Amino acid sequence: MPRKFEPIAVSSESTVVAEYVPDPVTAAAYQSEAELERELIGLLESQAYEYLAITSEDALVENLRAQLEALNEIRFSDAEWGRFFSERIAGANDGIVEKTLRLHEDHVQLLKRDDNSTKNVLLIDKQHIHNNRLQVLNQYEVGHGDGGGRYANRYDVTILVNGLPMVHVELKRRGVDIREAFNQIDRYQRDSFWAGSGLFEYVQLFVISNGTQTKYYSNTTRRQHLADASGSKRTRKTSNSFEFTSWWADASNKPIQDLTAFARTFFAKHTLLNILTKYCVLTADRMLLVMRPYQIVATERILSKIEISTNYKTLGTVAAGGYVWHTTGSGKTLTSFKAAQLASAMPSVDKVLFVVDRKDLDYQTMREYDRFEKGAANSNTSTAVLKKQLEDPSARIIITTIQKLSTFINANRGHAIYSGHVVLIFDECHRSQFGDMHTAITKAFKRYNLFGFTGTPIFAANSSSGGNVQLKTTEQAFGDKLHTYTIVDAITDRNVLPFRIDYVNTVRVGAVVDKQVSAIDTEKALLSSQRVSQVVAYTLEHFDQKTRRGQGYALGDKRVRGFNALFATASIEAARTYYNHFQLQQADLPPDRQLKVGLIYSYGANEPVEDGALDDEGFDTGGLSQDARSFLEDAIQDYNEAFGTSFDTSADRFQNYYKDLSLRLKNREIDLVIVVNMFLTGFDATTLNTLFVDKNLRAHGLIQAYSRTNRILNSVKTYGNIVSFRDLEDATNDAIALFGNKDAKGVVLLKPYAQYYGDYAEKVTELLDRFPLGQAIVGEAAQKAFIKLFGEILKLQNILTSFDDFTGHEILTPRQSQDYRSVYLDLYAEFRKAKDADKESITDDVVFEIELIKQVEINVDYILMLVQRYRDTHGDGEDTEIRAEITRAVDSSPTLRNKKDLIEDFVDSITTDGEIDTEWRAFIEARRSAELEAIVAGENLRPDETERFVAAAFRDGSIPRTGTAVTRILPPVSRFAPGGDHGEKKQRVLDKLAAFFDRYFGLSGGVNARE
């Protein structure tokens, strides 16, 4: 008998089940994709989804009309429906963004009736979600050319909400890599989601499954992935790829992966509708974020606590609050925003105060909240502004610092706000809130709920011995633990990366851990000039390897190589000493080999305080000694010279220096920043992958500092690198056990080098034996085996490159690596061709690791350097080998392969004494113009408009596929002319221009852009 699921006890409508125990597996027979699909539809029908047997767009539109009539209890006349559909649902210029915007911010549309009266029409009912009707259809087909579809496509399973397609499910048979389903949707969205009236652009969520594993993600993840794939360089690198898909889970974070279990939980009617109406966030920059299960559970438990404490009259006590333990990097800001937003809409709540403990977090949180919903929250520059907001009924959510709130309380005894129902949410409640400020706040407010978010709670085991004995632990200060999502959960779900730790003991100084030696003397010994010099030499020697400077990837609108790093020191004196040594050791290097090194510190305690927390440094430079301040002034002057800025240590300018420095870290414009405590807590930069540590860390200070490095970015970044110049092994193991569990070490830390190297050696030996270079790989089975094996080698190499021991022990020579990459890319091109020809794809169970191939990208500079050598040696016998090397380099590069004829023609055309760079630019410009003219002539386009359209594409980094820009370049087409299919013509022109763009973007003469 199927098991019943008990929702979280406090609510009959919890979105996430409390615990999911799967039914015992009984099926043993092979299950085809069609059988998997039938099983899913059967499960949905059993949950009150109506099965819809329609396959044409006309029937889809007719059904939409009927559903909206039923939801709104009206009847459209044919004229009314025609107007409403073309103006309010499927406007000619609407794309994914406009349609998503309509669902999130404008779901009540105005219908103009035939008698000129108006009526509100809901597209989706967000107040009473059970009024919405769910339907499921399968194998919906968009024929080739139907309203402009590029290829015929048949969609697996689509879920309609009130007749609009909002969730798309793509299935693969069991045993096939789930990433294939992800790639399949890529093709749909490129080829046909926009076809006809574009109703499929209303899809908000995608679900991919191979029966055994099931994941979900938002349409932004897909849109970003497509923009990346098309070479667009101006896309925000957030949810850009398969790395950003999510598992569904129960409330105890146990993933629900099997399709049957997923269908019973995620597709339960109230769960799916809650996710679509409440737990998707459309940001100000039009990214759609869908929340993960642990974020939803935490939000609902906070709301439930507010409701219960209001009903049971326990406001103003610890029982009315609680804390959420979600590990650093798991998206606490989004969870807290959603909790604040939904709490502020509750009738009993007067104000929601979101309290941060540092000025910089105030600024960061405001920016994030503003991104989630423009104008939703109010920040304040002073206590006077805070007072105004507290007195303004329209300011529902207020972000402030604990210091400002404390000042307000001291200056405004008996203020009216204290009697209102106020929800206080504390961010990173691990330390600052314990003590006087916490007491002052809880004394002043009478009817409050107090909630805290933390990645590293204070337990009895890591609490301090001083202070108020009633406020030692997070639980004493905030109440019950409402939900837990530890670092182990996050790494298992691949929401953050594991750590790889090097304990570098080549620079130990005597027995400085002697307990008889005082801590101060120990620090002095550790700062000896000889030791610091060795540490800096090690850092400079290994910096490129640790931060993967040999690997390239796209970041925003540019292509960058590798990541960046922080260097954590034990004191201001240590930070200054290190800064000097970096300057000295780099003085003789050519400018392009020098690391850009920054420095920041301010007044504050240096050593971790007793409980392991890192003492917060404010922006108070006034408390620094004269010596320390003038040194910092000089370092900021160095920064000003490097970046053309004008900061100094005065209060406002120092704050702006902090903001500028953090932005340059995030944009990977600075290589290394030396810090004491700043940036080690609460700072997020996905491009940061390495932390060099020369300070004692423990407990949550250690986890906080390490966690700066483990944010997910792309498939090149597979772990956070910690390089420790102190023996922190025991402290690391203790912290991981405290904040994970006793078995967490195997999950949180990478395996040792020998294990990876053993796998690598075994696989490379197999590669050389089974697929020797020069021999063709014959047959589909052999090709698949090669792709799988070489993909595994690429992943292992990606991890091994940051181990010091790997240097010099690579088994494949650079030439062999290059040749194998060429073979891999040849197969990739062949398989892509088969897909594009719409043949039966043989790549069902094949996934190409193209992002890992791109790491070792050959750029145009390298090719031009070879061309220069080719010309210099022309005629003396060496030139043939260099010519072959140019061909090999181009063949092994994913981005240069489609430019091979250009490069070879250029080599044939070079003069004996011209400037290679200048000749290359002139050659590319001439070819580019000739090819564009051919497209214009062949498609009869408008020449000036086309030139402007292409110039804008090169400037913005991609060819725009939606919007009206493309229609301006097309020749006028009569709607009534035979064969005048405007949609097909537009698609063909876009395809040609996209291929042209791809060929010339990044080449001189394309735009500014030799990378």
Coordinates of N, CA, C and O in Angstrom, one line a residue, residues 122-268:
L122 N -8.0 37.2 -14.2 CA -6.8 36.5 -13.6 C -6.2 35.5 -14.5 O -6.9 34.7 -15.1
L123 N -4.8 35.6 -14.7 CA -4.2 34.5 -15.4 C -3.9 33.3 -14.5 O -3.8 32.2 -14.8
I124 N -3.6 33.7 -13.2 CA -3.4 32.7 -12.2 C -3.9 33.3 -10.8 O -3.7 34.5 -10.6
D125 N -4.5 32.5 -10.0 CA -5.1 33.0 -8.8 C -4.0 32.7 -7.7 O -3.8 31.6 -7.3
K126 N -3.4 33.8 -7.2 CA -2.3 33.7 -6.2 C -2.9 33.7 -4.8 O -2.2 33.2 -3.9
Q127 N -4.1 34.2 -4.6 CA -4.7 34.3 -3.2 C -5.2 32.9 -2.8 O -5.0 32.4 -1.7
H128 N -6.0 32.3 -3.8 CA -6.6 31.0 -3.5 C -6.1 30.0 -4.5 O -6.7 29.8 -5.5
I129 N -5.0 29.4 -4.1 CA -4.2 28.6 -5.2 C -5.0 27.4 -5.7 O -4.9 27.0 -6.8
H130 N -6.0 26.9 -4.8 CA -6.7 25.7 -5.3 C -7.8 26.0 -6.3 O -8.4 25.1 -6.9
N131 N -8.0 27.3 -6.6 CA -8.9 27.7 -7.7 C -8.2 27.4 -9.1 O -8.9 27.4 -10.1
N132 N -6.9 27.3 -9.1 CA -6.2 27.1 -10.4 C -6.4 25.7 -10.8 O -6.4 24.7 -10.0
R133 N -6.5 25.5 -12.1 CA -6.7 24.1 -12.7 C -5.4 23.6 -13.3 O -4.8 24.3 -14.1
L134 N -5.1 22.4 -13.0 CA -3.9 21.8 -13.6 C -4.2 20.7 -14.6 O -5.1 19.9 -14.4
Q135 N -3.5 20.8 -15.7 CA -3.7 19.8 -16.8 C -2.4 19.3 -17.2 O -1.3 20.0 -17.1
V136 N -2.3 18.1 -17.8 CA -1.1 17.6 -18.3 C -1.3 17.1 -19.8 O -2.3 16.5 -20.1
L137 N -0.3 17.4 -20.6 CA -0.4 16.9 -22.0 C 1.0 16.3 -22.3 O 2.0 16.7 -21.7
N138 N 1.0 15.4 -23.3 CA 2.3 14.9 -23.7 C 2.4 14.8 -25.2 O 1.4 14.8 -25.9
Q139 N 3.7 14.7 -25.6 CA 4.0 14.5 -27.1 C 3.3 15.6 -27.9 O 2.9 15.4 -29.0
Y140 N 3.3 16.8 -27.3 CA 2.8 18.0 -28.1 C 3.9 18.3 -29.2 O 5.0 18.4 -28.9
E141 N 3.4 18.4 -30.4 CA 4.3 18.5 -31.5 C 4.3 19.9 -32.2 O 3.2 20.4 -32.5
V142 N 5.5 20.5 -32.4 CA 5.6 21.7 -33.2 C 6.2 21.3 -34.5 O 7.4 20.9 -34.5
G143 N 5.4 21.3 -35.6 CA 6.0 20.9 -36.9 C 7.0 21.9 -37.5 O 7.0 23.0 -37.1
H144 N 7.8 21.4 -38.4 CA 8.8 22.2 -39.0 C 8.1 23.3 -39.8 O 7.2 23.1 -40.6
G145 N 8.4 24.6 -39.5 CA 7.8 25.7 -40.2 C 6.5 26.2 -39.6 O 5.9 27.2 -40.0
D146 N 5.9 25.5 -38.6 CA 4.6 25.9 -38.0 C 4.9 27.2 -37.3 O 5.4 27.2 -36.2
G147 N 4.5 28.3 -37.9 CA 4.7 29.6 -37.2 C 6.1 29.9 -37.0 O 6.5 30.6 -36.2
G148 N 7.0 29.3 -37.8 CA 8.4 29.6 -37.7 C 9.3 28.6 -37.0 O 10.4 28.9 -36.7
G149 N 8.7 27.5 -36.6 CA 9.6 26.5 -35.9 C 10.8 26.1 -36.8 O 10.6 25.8 -37.9
R150 N 12.0 26.0 -36.2 CA 13.1 25.8 -37.0 C 13.2 24.3 -37.4 O 13.6 23.9 -38.5
Y151 N 12.9 23.4 -36.5 CA 12.8 22.0 -36.7 C 11.6 21.5 -36.1 O 11.0 22.1 -35.2
A152 N 11.1 20.3 -36.6 CA 10.0 19.7 -35.9 C 10.5 19.2 -34.5 O 11.6 18.7 -34.4
N153 N 9.7 19.4 -33.5 CA 10.0 19.0 -32.2 C 8.8 18.4 -31.5 O 7.7 18.9 -31.7
R154 N 9.0 17.4 -30.7 CA 7.9 16.8 -29.9 C 8.3 16.9 -28.5 O 9.3 16.4 -28.1
Y155 N 7.5 17.6 -27.6 CA 7.8 17.8 -26.2 C 7.3 16.6 -25.4 O 6.1 16.1 -25.6
D156 N 8.1 16.1 -24.4 CA 7.6 15.0 -23.6 C 6.4 15.3 -22.8 O 5.3 14.8 -23.2
V157 N 6.5 16.0 -21.7 CA 5.3 16.2 -20.8 C 5.3 17.7 -20.5 O 6.3 18.2 -20.1
T158 N 4.1 18.3 -20.6 CA 3.9 19.7 -20.2 C 2.8 19.8 -19.3 O 1.7 19.2 -19.4
I159 N 3.0 20.6 -18.2 CA 1.9 20.9 -17.3 C 1.4 22.3 -17.5 O 2.1 23.3 -17.6
L160 N 0.0 22.3 -17.7 CA -0.6 23.6 -17.9 C -1.3 24.1 -16.6 O -1.9 23.3 -15.9
V161 N -1.2 25.4 -16.3 CA -1.9 26.0 -15.2 C -2.9 27.0 -15.8 O -2.5 27.9 -16.5
N162 N -4.2 26.7 -15.6 CA -5.2 27.5 -16.3 C -5.0 27.6 -17.8 O -5.2 28.6 -18.4
G163 N -4.5 26.5 -18.4 CA -4.3 26.5 -19.8 C -3.0 27.0 -20.3 O -2.6 26.9 -21.5
L164 N -2.2 27.7 -19.5 CA -0.9 28.2 -19.9 C 0.2 27.2 -19.5 O 0.3 26.7 -18.4
P165 N 1.1 26.8 -20.5 CA 2.2 25.9 -20.2 C 3.2 26.5 -19.2 O 3.7 27.6 -19.5
M166 N 3.3 26.0 -18.0 CA 4.2 26.6 -17.0 C 5.3 25.7 -16.5 O 6.2 26.2 -15.9
V167 N 5.1 24.4 -16.7 CA 6.2 23.5 -16.3 C 6.4 22.5 -17.4 O 5.5 21.9 -17.9
H168 N 7.7 22.3 -17.8 CA 8.0 21.4 -18.9 C 8.8 20.3 -18.3 O 9.8 20.5 -17.6
V169 N 8.5 19.0 -18.6 CA 9.2 17.8 -18.1 C 9.9 17.1 -19.3 O 9.2 16.8 -20.2
E170 N 11.2 16.9 -19.2 CA 11.9 16.2 -20.3 C 12.4 14.9 -19.7 O 13.1 14.9 -18.7
L171 N 12.1 13.8 -20.3 CA 12.5 12.5 -19.8 C 13.5 11.8 -20.7 O 13.5 12.0 -21.9
K172 N 14.4 11.0 -20.1 CA 15.2 10.1 -20.8 C 15.1 8.8 -20.1 O 14.7 8.7 -18.9
R173 N 15.4 7.7 -20.9 CA 15.2 6.4 -20.3 C 16.2 6.2 -19.2 O 17.2 6.8 -19.1
R174 N 15.9 5.2 -18.3 CA 16.8 4.9 -17.2 C 18.2 4.5 -17.7 O 18.3 3.9 -18.8
G175 N 19.3 5.0 -17.1 CA 20.6 4.6 -17.5 C 21.3 5.7 -18.4 O 22.5 5.7 -18.6
V176 N 20.4 6.7 -18.9 CA 21.0 7.7 -19.7 C 21.3 8.9 -18.8 O 20.6 9.2 -17.8
D177 N 22.5 9.6 -19.0 CA 22.9 10.7 -18.2 C 21.8 11.8 -18.2 O 21.3 12.2 -19.3
I178 N 21.4 12.3 -17.0 CA 20.4 13.3 -16.9 C 20.7 14.6 -17.6 O 19.9 15.3 -18.0
R179 N 22.0 14.8 -17.8 CA 22.4 16.0 -18.5 C 22.0 16.1 -20.0 O 21.8 17.1 -20.6
E180 N 21.7 14.9 -20.5 CA 21.1 14.8 -21.9 C 19.8 15.4 -21.9 O 19.4 16.1 -22.9
A181 N 19.0 15.3 -20.9 CA 17.6 15.9 -20.9 C 17.8 17.4 -20.8 O 17.1 18.2 -21.4
F182 N 18.8 17.8 -20.0 CA 19.1 19.3 -19.9 C 19.4 19.8 -21.3 O 18.9 20.9 -21.7
N183 N 20.3 19.1 -22.0 CA 20.7 19.6 -23.3 C 19.6 19.6 -24.3 O 19.5 20.4 -25.3
Q184 N 18.6 18.6 -24.2 CA 17.5 18.5 -25.1 C 16.6 19.8 -25.0 O 16.2 20.3 -26.0
I185 N 16.4 20.3 -23.8 CA 15.6 21.5 -23.6 C 16.2 22.6 -24.2 O 15.6 23.5 -24.8
D186 N 17.6 22.7 -24.2 CA 18.4 23.7 -24.9 C 17.9 23.8 -26.3 O 17.7 24.9 -26.8
R187 N 17.8 22.6 -26.9 CA 17.4 22.6 -28.4 C 16.0 23.1 -28.6 O 15.7 23.9 -29.5
Y188 N 15.1 22.7 -27.7 CA 13.7 23.2 -27.8 C 13.6 24.7 -27.8 O 12.9 25.3 -28.5
Q189 N 14.3 25.2 -26.8 CA 14.1 26.7 -26.6 C 14.8 27.4 -27.7 O 14.3 28.5 -28.1
R190 N 15.8 26.9 -28.3 CA 16.5 27.5 -29.4 C 15.6 27.4 -30.7 O 15.4 28.3 -31.5
D191 N 15.0 26.2 -30.8 CA 14.4 25.9 -32.1 C 12.9 26.2 -32.1 O 12.4 26.5 -33.2
S192 N 12.1 26.0 -31.0 CA 10.7 26.1 -31.2 C 9.8 26.6 -30.1 O 8.6 26.7 -30.2
F193 N 10.4 26.9 -28.9 CA 9.5 27.3 -27.8 C 8.8 28.7 -28.2 O 7.8 29.0 -27.7
W194 N 9.5 29.4 -29.1 CA 8.9 30.7 -29.5 C 8.0 30.6 -30.6 O 7.4 31.6 -31.1
A195 N 7.9 29.4 -31.2 CA 7.1 29.2 -32.5 C 5.6 29.5 -32.2 O 5.1 29.5 -31.1
G196 N 4.9 29.8 -33.4 CA 3.5 30.1 -33.3 C 3.3 31.3 -32.4 O 3.9 32.4 -32.6
S197 N 2.3 31.2 -31.5 CA 2.0 32.4 -30.6 C 2.9 32.4 -29.4 O 2.8 33.2 -28.5
G198 N 3.9 31.5 -29.3 CA 4.9 31.5 -28.3 C 4.4 31.2 -26.9 O 4.9 31.7 -25.9
L199 N 3.3 30.4 -26.8 CA 2.7 30.1 -25.4 C 3.7 29.3 -24.6 O 3.7 29.5 -23.3
F200 N 4.6 28.6 -25.2 CA 5.6 27.8 -24.4 C 6.6 28.7 -23.7 O 7.4 28.2 -22.9
E201 N 6.6 30.0 -24.1 CA 7.5 30.9 -23.4 C 7.0 31.3 -22.0 O 7.7 32.0 -21.3
Y202 N 5.8 30.8 -21.7 CA 5.3 31.0 -20.3 C 5.9 30.0 -19.4 O 5.6 30.0 -18.2
V203 N 6.6 29.0 -19.9 CA 7.2 28.0 -19.0 C 8.1 28.6 -18.0 O 9.0 29.4 -18.3
Q204 N 7.8 28.4 -16.7 CA 8.6 28.9 -15.6 C 9.7 28.0 -15.1 O 10.7 28.3 -14.7
L205 N 9.3 26.7 -15.0 CA 10.1 25.7 -14.4 C 10.4 24.5 -15.4 O 9.4 24.2 -16.2
F206 N 11.5 24.0 -15.4 CA 11.8 22.8 -16.1 C 12.2 21.6 -15.1 O 12.8 21.9 -14.1
V207 N 11.7 20.4 -15.5 CA 12.0 19.3 -14.7 C 12.7 18.3 -15.6 O 12.2 18.1 -16.8
I208 N 13.9 17.7 -15.2 CA 14.6 16.8 -16.1 C 14.7 15.5 -15.3 O 14.9 15.5 -14.1
S209 N 14.5 14.3 -16.0 CA 14.6 13.1 -15.2 C 15.0 11.9 -16.1 O 14.6 11.9 -17.3
N210 N 15.7 11.0 -15.6 CA 15.9 9.7 -16.3 C 15.3 8.6 -15.4 O 15.7 7.4 -15.5
G211 N 14.3 8.9 -14.7 CA 13.6 7.9 -13.8 C 14.3 7.7 -12.5 O 13.6 7.8 -11.5
T212 N 15.6 7.6 -12.5 CA 16.4 7.4 -11.3 C 16.7 8.7 -10.6 O 16.7 8.8 -9.4
Q213 N 17.1 9.7 -11.4 CA 17.4 11.0 -10.9 C 16.5 12.1 -11.5 O 16.3 12.0 -12.7
T214 N 16.1 13.0 -10.7 CA 15.2 14.0 -11.2 C 15.6 15.4 -10.6 O 15.9 15.5 -9.4
K215 N 15.7 16.4 -11.4 CA 16.1 17.7 -10.9 C 15.1 18.8 -11.5 O 14.4 18.5 -12.5
Y216 N 15.1 20.0 -10.9 CA 14.3 21.1 -11.4 C 15.1 22.4 -11.5 O 16.1 22.5 -10.8
Y217 N 14.7 23.3 -12.3 CA 15.4 24.6 -12.4 C 14.5 25.6 -13.1 O 13.4 25.2 -13.7
S218 N 14.8 26.9 -13.0 CA 14.0 27.9 -13.5 C 14.3 28.2 -15.0 O 15.4 27.9 -15.5
N219 N 13.4 28.9 -15.7 CA 13.7 29.2 -17.1 C 14.9 30.1 -17.3 O 15.5 30.2 -18.3
T220 N 15.3 30.9 -16.2 CA 16.5 31.7 -16.3 C 17.7 30.9 -16.5 O 18.6 31.2 -17.2
T221 N 17.8 29.8 -15.7 CA 19.0 28.9 -15.8 C 19.1 28.5 -17.3 O 20.2 28.5 -17.8
R222 N 18.0 28.1 -17.9 CA 18.1 27.7 -19.3 C 18.5 28.9 -20.2 O 19.3 28.8 -21.1
R223 N 17.9 30.1 -19.9 CA 18.2 31.2 -20.8 C 19.6 31.6 -20.7 O 20.3 31.9 -21.7
Q224 N 20.2 31.6 -19.4 CA 21.6 31.9 -19.2 C 22.5 30.9 -20.0 O 23.4 31.3 -20.6
H225 N 22.1 29.6 -19.8 CA 22.9 28.6 -20.5 C 22.9 28.8 -22.0 O 24.0 28.6 -22.6
L226 N 21.8 29.1 -22.6 CA 21.7 29.4 -24.0 C 22.6 30.5 -24.4 O 23.3 30.5 -25.4
A227 N 22.5 31.6 -23.6 CA 23.2 32.8 -23.9 C 24.7 32.5 -23.9 O 25.5 32.9 -24.7
D228 N 25.1 31.7 -22.8 CA 26.5 31.3 -22.8 C 27.0 30.5 -24.0 O 28.0 30.7 -24.6
A229 N 26.1 29.5 -24.3 CA 26.4 28.6 -25.4 C 26.5 29.4 -26.7 O 27.3 29.0 -27.6
S230 N 25.7 30.4 -26.9 CA 25.8 31.2 -28.2 C 26.9 32.1 -28.2 O 27.1 32.9 -29.1
G231 N 27.8 32.1 -27.1 CA 28.9 33.0 -27.1 C 28.6 34.4 -26.6 O 29.4 35.3 -26.7
S232 N 27.4 34.6 -26.0 CA 27.1 35.9 -25.5 C 28.0 36.2 -24.3 O 28.1 35.3 -23.4
K233 N 28.7 37.3 -24.3 CA 29.6 37.6 -23.2 C 29.0 38.6 -22.2 O 29.7 38.9 -21.2
R234 N 27.8 39.0 -22.4 CA 27.2 40.0 -21.4 C 26.2 39.4 -20.5 O 25.4 40.1 -19.9
T235 N 26.2 38.1 -20.4 CA 25.2 37.4 -19.5 C 25.8 37.4 -18.1 O 27.0 37.1 -17.9
R236 N 25.0 37.6 -17.1 CA 25.5 37.5 -15.7 C 25.8 36.0 -15.5 O 25.0 35.1 -15.7
K237 N 26.9 35.7 -14.9 CA 27.3 34.3 -14.7 C 26.7 33.8 -13.4 O 27.4 33.7 -12.4
T238 N 25.4 33.7 -13.3 CA 24.9 33.1 -12.1 C 24.4 31.7 -12.3 O 25.1 30.8 -12.4
S239 N 23.0 31.6 -12.6 CA 22.5 30.3 -12.8 C 22.7 29.9 -14.3 O 21.8 30.0 -15.1
N240 N 24.0 29.6 -14.7 CA 24.3 29.5 -16.1 C 24.3 28.1 -16.7 O 24.4 28.0 -17.9
S241 N 24.2 27.1 -15.9 CA 24.5 25.8 -16.5 C 24.0 24.7 -15.6 O 23.4 25.0 -14.5
F242 N 24.3 23.5 -16.0 CA 23.8 22.3 -15.3 C 24.1 22.4 -13.8 O 23.4 21.8 -12.9
E243 N 25.2 23.0 -13.4 CA 25.6 23.1 -12.0 C 24.6 23.8 -11.1 O 24.5 23.6 -9.9
F244 N 23.6 24.5 -11.8 CA 22.7 25.3 -11.0 C 21.3 24.6 -11.0 O 20.3 25.2 -10.6
T245 N 21.2 23.4 -11.4 CA 19.9 22.7 -11.3 C 19.8 22.2 -9.8 O 20.8 22.0 -9.2
S246 N 18.6 21.9 -9.3 CA 18.4 21.6 -7.9 C 17.7 20.2 -7.7 O 16.8 19.9 -8.5
W247 N 18.0 19.6 -6.6 CA 17.3 18.4 -6.2 C 16.1 18.9 -5.4 O 16.2 19.9 -4.7
W248 N 15.0 18.1 -5.5 CA 13.9 18.3 -4.5 C 14.2 17.4 -3.3 O 15.0 16.5 -3.4
A249 N 13.7 17.7 -2.1 CA 14.1 17.0 -0.9 C 12.9 17.1 0.1 O 12.0 17.8 -0.1
D250 N 13.0 16.3 1.1 CA 12.1 16.4 2.2 C 12.6 17.4 3.2 O 13.7 18.0 3.1
A251 N 11.9 17.6 4.3 CA 12.3 18.7 5.3 C 13.6 18.4 6.0 O 14.2 19.2 6.6
S252 N 14.0 17.1 6.0 CA 15.3 16.8 6.6 C 16.4 16.7 5.6 O 17.5 16.1 5.8
N253 N 16.2 17.3 4.4 CA 17.2 17.5 3.4 C 17.6 16.2 2.7 O 18.6 16.1 2.0
K254 N 16.7 15.2 2.8 CA 17.0 13.9 2.1 C 16.5 14.1 0.6 O 15.3 14.3 0.4
P255 N 17.4 14.0 -0.4 CA 17.0 14.2 -1.7 C 15.9 13.2 -2.2 O 16.0 12.0 -1.9
I256 N 14.9 13.7 -2.9 CA 13.9 12.9 -3.5 C 14.2 12.8 -5.0 O 13.8 13.7 -5.7
Q257 N 14.9 11.7 -5.4 CA 15.4 11.7 -6.7 C 14.6 10.9 -7.7 O 14.5 11.2 -8.9
D258 N 14.0 9.8 -7.2 CA 13.3 8.9 -8.1 C 12.0 9.7 -8.7 O 11.4 10.4 -8.0
L259 N 11.7 9.5 -9.9 CA 10.7 10.2 -10.6 C 9.3 10.0 -9.9 O 8.5 10.9 -9.7
T260 N 9.0 8.7 -9.5 CA 7.8 8.4 -8.8 C 7.6 9.3 -7.6 O 6.6 9.9 -7.3
A261 N 8.7 9.2 -6.7 CA 8.7 10.0 -5.5 C 8.6 11.5 -5.7 O 7.8 12.2 -5.1
F262 N 9.3 12.0 -6.7 CA 9.3 13.4 -7.1 C 7.9 13.8 -7.5 O 7.4 14.8 -7.1
A263 N 7.2 12.9 -8.3 CA 5.9 13.3 -8.8 C 4.9 13.4 -7.7 O 4.0 14.2 -7.7
R264 N 5.1 12.5 -6.6 CA 4.1 12.5 -5.5 C 4.3 13.7 -4.6 O 3.4 14.0 -3.8
T265 N 5.5 14.3 -4.6 CA 5.8 15.4 -3.7 C 5.9 16.7 -4.4 O 5.0 17.6 -4.2
F266 N 6.8 16.9 -5.3 CA 6.9 18.2 -6.0 C 5.7 18.5 -6.8 O 5.3 19.6 -6.8
F267 N 5.1 17.5 -7.4 CA 3.9 17.7 -8.3 C 2.6 17.6 -7.5 O 1.5 17.7 -8.1
A268 N 2.7 17.5 -6.2 CA 1.4 17.6 -5.4 C 0.9 18.9 -5.7 O 1.6 19.9 -5.8

